[in-house]
């Protein structure tokens, strides 16, 4: 009987140990799932904070540019003029040196022509004189004067007509699946198919306010992926003092209507670029000159944005603000 009781006790002990091991395994799995979920939440939080910091940095930069321009500080566009002409340098390199010209008499002497050798030796000083004339030609001095000159509309550096600005209607908008600070918008811009545009407006504009809204879009930027979704344009907004507003086109406009600048050729007269070359930083050069004036109207160097026959583009409430 004692042996049977001991065997029974051992079996019960083994069963208890098995159940304890199962409980420990379940507890460890639960702890692991909770830790994984916590890490994912922390990752999402860091992504959102990173997007907010990036937006804040952009805002502060735009605010600095706006204040500098208000105080008369000139803004130098990133688009640089053509490098100085190297015509004089090429002329100097192309001009034969005395040693090079000296080789000609040697060749002629080998041919047995003393008269030709004498003529070549006599002309040996002429290339040096030509080289000196090239140095004194004045062309390098002209290049130095234009080397630091800010590009203008005349040479294409600040030609706002290169921008393809059009009215678009936001058909639908939703939050980006992988970024809390971004919206993904489907926009009708008067083309055969709507465009997908990603914007960082989640911290500034409630999602319901985007649905069905008319806005102005820049459409010839090179498409860029934003957290895995390709954005085919940019919605134009005004920003100042931490506030961001979507620019409002005049009433009566329709998707696809062109936005031009007063005093500049219309898009029909001078079509915009099919796509802006990102290496030439065209939008970056034009952006500091795109401002909302003291009356709340969008403009370029003081000339207002408008839709022909309909009216001017403006910010809902902001004044003296940067457009981006």
Coordinates of C-alpha atoms in Angstrom, one line a residue:
X1 CA 0.0 0.0 0.0
X2 CA 2.8 2.4 0.8
X3 CA 4.4 1.7 -2.5
X4 CA 1.2 2.4 -4.4
X5 CA 0.8 5.7 -2.5
X6 CA 4.3 6.7 -3.3
X7 CA 3.7 5.9 -7.0
X8 CA 0.5 7.9 -7.0
X9 CA 2.3 10.8 -5.4
X10 CA 4.9 10.8 -8.1
X11 CA 2.3 10.7 -10.8
X12 CA 0.5 13.7 -9.2
X13 CA 3.8 15.5 -8.9
X14 CA 4.6 14.9 -12.6
X15 CA 1.2 16.1 -13.6
X16 CA 1.5 19.3 -11.5
X17 CA 5.0 19.9 -13.1
X18 CA 3.5 19.5 -16.6
X19 CA 0.7 22.0 -15.9
X20 CA 3.2 24.4 -14.4
X21 CA 5.4 24.2 -17.5
X22 CA 2.3 24.9 -19.7
X23 CA 1.4 27.9 -17.6
X24 CA 4.9 29.3 -17.8
X25 CA 5.0 28.8 -21.6
X26 CA 1.7 30.6 -22.0
X27 CA 2.8 33.4 -19.8
X28 CA 6.1 33.8 -21.7
X29 CA 4.2 33.9 -25.0
X30 CA 1.7 36.5 -23.7
X31 CA 4.6 38.6 -22.4
X32 CA 6.3 38.3 -25.8
X33 CA 3.2 39.4 -27.7
X34 CA 2.7 42.3 -25.4
X35 CA 6.4 43.4 -25.8
X36 CA 6.0 43.1 -29.6
X37 CA 2.9 45.2 -29.6
X38 CA 4.5 47.7 -27.4
X39 CA 7.5 47.9 -29.7
X40 CA 5.2 48.4 -32.7
X41 CA 3.3 51.2 -30.9
X42 CA 6.6 52.9 -30.0
X43 CA 7.8 52.6 -33.7
X44 CA 4.5 54.1 -35.0
X45 CA 4.9 56.9 -32.4
X46 CA 8.4 57.7 -33.5
X47 CA 7.4 57.7 -37.1
X48 CA 4.6 60.2 -36.4
X49 CA 6.9 62.4 -34.3
X50 CA 9.6 62.3 -37.0
X51 CA 7.0 63.5 -39.6
X52 CA 5.9 66.2 -37.3
X53 CA 9.5 67.4 -36.7
X54 CA 10.1 67.4 -40.4
X55 CA 7.0 69.5 -41.0
X56 CA 8.0 71.8 -38.2
X57 CA 11.5 72.2 -39.7
X58 CA 9.9 73.1 -43.1
X59 CA 7.6 75.5 -41.4
X60 CA 10.5 77.3 -39.6
X61 CA 12.5 77.5 -42.8
X62 CA 9.6 79.0 -44.7
X63 CA 9.0 81.4 -41.8
X64 CA 12.6 82.5 -41.8
X65 CA 12.5 83.1 -45.6
X66 CA 9.3 85.1 -45.2
X67 CA 10.8 87.3 -42.4
X68 CA 14.1 87.8 -44.3
X69 CA 12.2 88.9 -47.5
X70 CA 10.0 91.2 -45.4
X71 CA 13.2 92.8 -43.9
X72 CA 14.7 93.2 -47.4
X73 CA 17.2 90.3 -47.3
X74 CA 17.6 89.0 -50.8
X75 CA 17.0 85.3 -51.4
X76 CA 19.5 83.6 -53.6
X77 CA 17.8 80.8 -55.6
X78 CA 19.4 77.4 -55.7
X79 CA 19.4 77.4 -59.5
X80 CA 22.8 78.8 -60.6
X81 CA 23.6 80.5 -63.9
X82 CA 25.8 78.9 -66.5
X83 CA 29.5 78.6 -65.6
X84 CA 31.8 81.3 -66.9
X85 CA 32.8 81.0 -70.6
X86 CA 36.0 79.1 -71.2
X87 CA 36.5 80.6 -74.7
X88 CA 39.7 82.4 -73.7
X89 CA 41.1 79.4 -72.0
X90 CA 40.4 77.3 -75.0
X91 CA 42.1 79.8 -77.2
X92 CA 45.1 79.8 -75.0
X93 CA 45.3 76.0 -75.0
X94 CA 44.8 75.8 -78.8
X95 CA 47.5 78.4 -79.5
X96 CA 50.7 76.6 -80.4
X97 CA 53.6 77.2 -78.0
X98 CA 57.1 78.1 -79.1
X99 CA 58.3 74.6 -78.4
X100 CA 55.4 73.1 -80.5
X101 CA 56.1 75.5 -83.3
X102 CA 59.8 74.7 -83.2
X103 CA 58.9 71.1 -84.1
X104 CA 57.7 72.3 -87.5
X105 CA 61.1 73.6 -88.7
X106 CA 62.6 70.3 -87.7
X107 CA 60.1 68.5 -89.8
X108 CA 60.7 70.9 -92.7
X109 CA 64.5 70.5 -92.3
X110 CA 64.1 66.8 -92.6
X111 CA 62.3 67.4 -95.8
X112 CA 65.3 69.4 -97.0
X113 CA 63.6 72.8 -97.4
X114 CA 65.7 75.5 -95.7
X115 CA 63.4 78.3 -96.8
X116 CA 60.4 76.8 -95.2
X117 CA 62.4 76.2 -92.0
X118 CA 63.5 79.8 -91.9
X119 CA 59.9 81.0 -92.4
X120 CA 58.6 78.7 -89.6
X121 CA 61.4 79.9 -87.3
X122 CA 60.5 83.5 -88.0
X123 CA 56.8 82.9 -87.3
X124 CA 57.7 81.2 -84.0
X125 CA 56.9 84.5 -82.1
X126 CA 53.5 84.9 -83.5
X127 CA 51.7 82.2 -81.5
X128 CA 53.0 83.7 -78.3
X129 CA 51.6 87.1 -79.3
X130 CA 48.2 85.5 -80.1
X131 CA 48.2 83.9 -76.7
X132 CA 48.9 87.2 -75.1
X133 CA 46.0 88.8 -77.1
X134 CA 43.7 86.0 -75.9
X135 CA 44.6 86.8 -72.3
X136 CA 43.9 90.5 -72.8
X137 CA 40.7 90.0 -74.8
X138 CA 38.4 90.9 -71.9
X139 CA 36.1 87.9 -72.3
X140 CA 37.1 86.4 -68.9
X141 CA 36.3 89.7 -67.2
X142 CA 32.8 89.6 -68.6
X143 CA 32.3 86.0 -67.4
X144 CA 33.4 87.0 -63.9
X145 CA 30.8 89.8 -63.9
X146 CA 28.0 87.3 -64.8
X147 CA 29.2 84.4 -62.6
X148 CA 27.5 85.5 -59.5
X149 CA 24.4 87.1 -61.1
X150 CA 21.1 85.8 -59.9
X151 CA 19.1 84.1 -62.6
X152 CA 16.1 86.0 -64.0
X153 CA 13.0 85.3 -65.9
X154 CA 14.8 86.3 -69.1
X155 CA 17.3 83.3 -68.9
X156 CA 14.7 80.9 -67.5
X157 CA 16.0 80.8 -64.0
X158 CA 12.9 82.5 -62.5
X159 CA 10.4 81.9 -65.2
X160 CA 7.2 81.1 -63.3
X161 CA 5.4 80.0 -66.5
X162 CA 7.4 76.8 -66.3
X163 CA 5.1 75.7 -63.4
X164 CA 2.0 73.6 -64.4
X165 CA -0.5 75.0 -61.9
X166 CA -4.1 73.7 -62.3
X167 CA -7.4 73.6 -60.4
X168 CA -8.3 70.2 -59.1
X169 CA -11.1 68.7 -57.1
X170 CA -10.3 66.2 -54.3
X171 CA -12.6 63.3 -55.1
X172 CA -11.6 61.4 -51.9
X173 CA -9.0 61.6 -49.2
X174 CA -7.8 59.2 -46.5
X175 CA -5.0 58.7 -44.1
X176 CA -1.8 57.2 -45.3
X177 CA -1.7 53.5 -44.1
X178 CA 1.9 53.8 -43.0
X179 CA 2.2 57.4 -41.8
X180 CA -0.1 59.2 -39.5
X181 CA 1.0 62.7 -40.6
X182 CA 0.2 62.1 -44.3
X183 CA -3.0 62.1 -46.3
X184 CA -3.6 60.3 -49.6
X185 CA -5.8 62.2 -52.0
X186 CA -7.5 61.2 -55.3
X187 CA -7.7 64.4 -57.3
X188 CA -9.6 65.2 -60.5
X189 CA -7.5 67.7 -62.5
X190 CA -9.4 67.4 -65.8
X191 CA -7.4 64.5 -67.2
X192 CA -8.6 61.1 -68.3
X193 CA -7.8 59.6 -64.9
X194 CA -7.5 61.2 -61.5
X195 CA -4.1 61.7 -59.9
X196 CA -2.9 60.4 -56.6
X197 CA -1.3 63.1 -54.4
X198 CA 0.2 62.6 -51.0
X199 CA 0.3 65.6 -48.6
X200 CA 1.5 66.2 -45.1
X201 CA -1.7 68.0 -43.9
X202 CA -2.9 65.6 -41.2
X203 CA -1.7 67.9 -38.5
X204 CA -3.2 71.0 -40.0
X205 CA -6.5 70.2 -41.9
X206 CA -9.2 67.8 -40.7
X207 CA -9.9 65.0 -43.1
X208 CA -13.6 65.8 -43.7
X209 CA -12.6 69.3 -45.0
X210 CA -10.7 67.8 -47.9
X211 CA -13.6 65.8 -49.3
X212 CA -14.9 67.4 -52.6
X213 CA -12.7 70.5 -52.1
X214 CA -11.4 72.6 -55.0
X215 CA -7.7 73.5 -54.7
X216 CA -4.7 74.5 -56.7
X217 CA -2.1 71.8 -57.6
X218 CA 1.4 71.8 -59.0
X219 CA 1.4 69.0 -61.5
X220 CA 4.7 68.8 -63.3
X221 CA 7.0 67.8 -60.4
X222 CA 8.6 64.4 -60.9
X223 CA 6.5 61.7 -59.2
X224 CA 8.0 60.7 -55.8
X225 CA 7.2 57.9 -53.5
X226 CA 6.1 58.9 -50.0
X227 CA 6.1 55.9 -47.6
X228 CA 5.5 53.5 -50.5
X229 CA 2.8 55.5 -52.4
X230 CA 3.7 57.5 -55.5
X231 CA 2.6 61.2 -55.3
X232 CA 1.9 62.8 -58.7
X233 CA 1.8 66.4 -57.7
X234 CA 1.5 68.8 -54.8
X235 CA -1.4 70.7 -53.3
X236 CA -0.5 74.4 -52.9
X237 CA -0.8 75.9 -49.4
X238 CA 0.0 79.0 -47.4
X239 CA 1.9 78.8 -44.2
X240 CA 2.8 81.3 -41.5
X241 CA 3.3 81.2 -37.7
X242 CA 2.7 77.5 -37.5
X243 CA -0.6 77.7 -39.4
X244 CA -1.2 76.0 -42.8
X245 CA -4.1 76.7 -45.1
X246 CA -5.0 75.3 -48.6
X247 CA -5.1 78.0 -51.2
X248 CA -8.6 78.7 -52.6
X249 CA -9.2 79.2 -56.3
X250 CA -11.9 81.7 -57.4
X251 CA -15.5 80.7 -57.5
X252 CA -16.9 79.3 -60.8
X253 CA -13.7 77.3 -61.7
X254 CA -13.7 73.7 -62.8
X255 CA -11.1 70.9 -62.5
X256 CA -8.4 71.4 -65.1
X257 CA -8.6 75.2 -65.3
X258 CA -5.1 76.7 -65.6
X259 CA -3.7 79.1 -63.1
X260 CA -1.5 81.8 -64.6
X261 CA 0.4 84.9 -63.2
X262 CA -0.7 88.4 -64.0
X263 CA 1.5 90.1 -66.5
X264 CA 3.1 86.8 -67.6
X265 CA 2.3 84.8 -70.8
X266 CA -0.7 82.4 -70.3
X267 CA -0.2 78.6 -70.4
X268 CA -1.7 78.7 -73.9
X269 CA 0.9 81.2 -75.1
X270 CA 3.8 79.6 -73.3
X271 CA 3.1 76.0 -72.2
X272 CA 4.7 74.8 -68.9
X273 CA 7.4 72.2 -68.8
X274 CA 6.1 68.7 -69.3
X275 CA 8.1 67.7 -66.1
X276 CA 10.5 69.9 -64.1
X277 CA 14.0 68.5 -64.0
X278 CA 14.7 67.9 -60.3
X279 CA 18.4 68.3 -60.8
X280 CA 17.9 71.9 -61.9
X281 CA 16.0 72.8 -58.7
X282 CA 13.5 75.0 -60.7
X283 CA 10.7 74.8 -58.1
X284 CA 13.2 75.4 -55.3
X285 CA 14.4 78.6 -57.1
X286 CA 10.8 79.9 -57.6
X287 CA 9.4 79.0 -54.2
X288 CA 10.9 81.9 -52.2
X289 CA 9.2 84.3 -54.6
X290 CA 5.8 82.6 -54.3
X291 CA 4.1 84.5 -51.5
X292 CA 0.6 85.5 -50.2
X293 CA 0.6 89.3 -50.0
X294 CA -0.7 91.6 -47.3
X295 CA -4.2 91.4 -48.7
X296 CA -4.3 87.6 -48.7
X297 CA -3.8 87.0 -52.4
X298 CA -1.4 84.4 -53.8
X299 CA 1.3 85.8 -56.1
X300 CA 4.8 85.6 -57.6
X301 CA 7.0 88.6 -57.0
X302 CA 3.9 90.7 -56.3
X303 CA 2.0 89.6 -59.5
X304 CA -1.1 87.7 -58.5
X305 CA -2.1 84.1 -59.4
X306 CA -5.4 84.0 -61.3
X307 CA -7.7 81.8 -63.4
X308 CA -8.5 83.7 -66.6
X309 CA -12.0 85.1 -66.6
X310 CA -12.8 83.8 -63.1
X311 CA -10.6 85.7 -60.6
X312 CA -7.6 85.5 -58.3
X313 CA -6.3 82.7 -56.0
X314 CA -6.1 83.6 -52.3
X315 CA -5.6 82.1 -48.8
X316 CA -8.7 81.7 -46.6
X317 CA -7.3 83.9 -43.8
X318 CA -3.5 84.0 -43.8
X319 CA -1.6 87.1 -45.0
X320 CA 2.0 87.7 -45.8
X321 CA 2.7 84.0 -45.9
X322 CA 4.9 81.6 -47.8
X323 CA 3.4 79.4 -50.5
X324 CA 4.6 75.8 -50.6

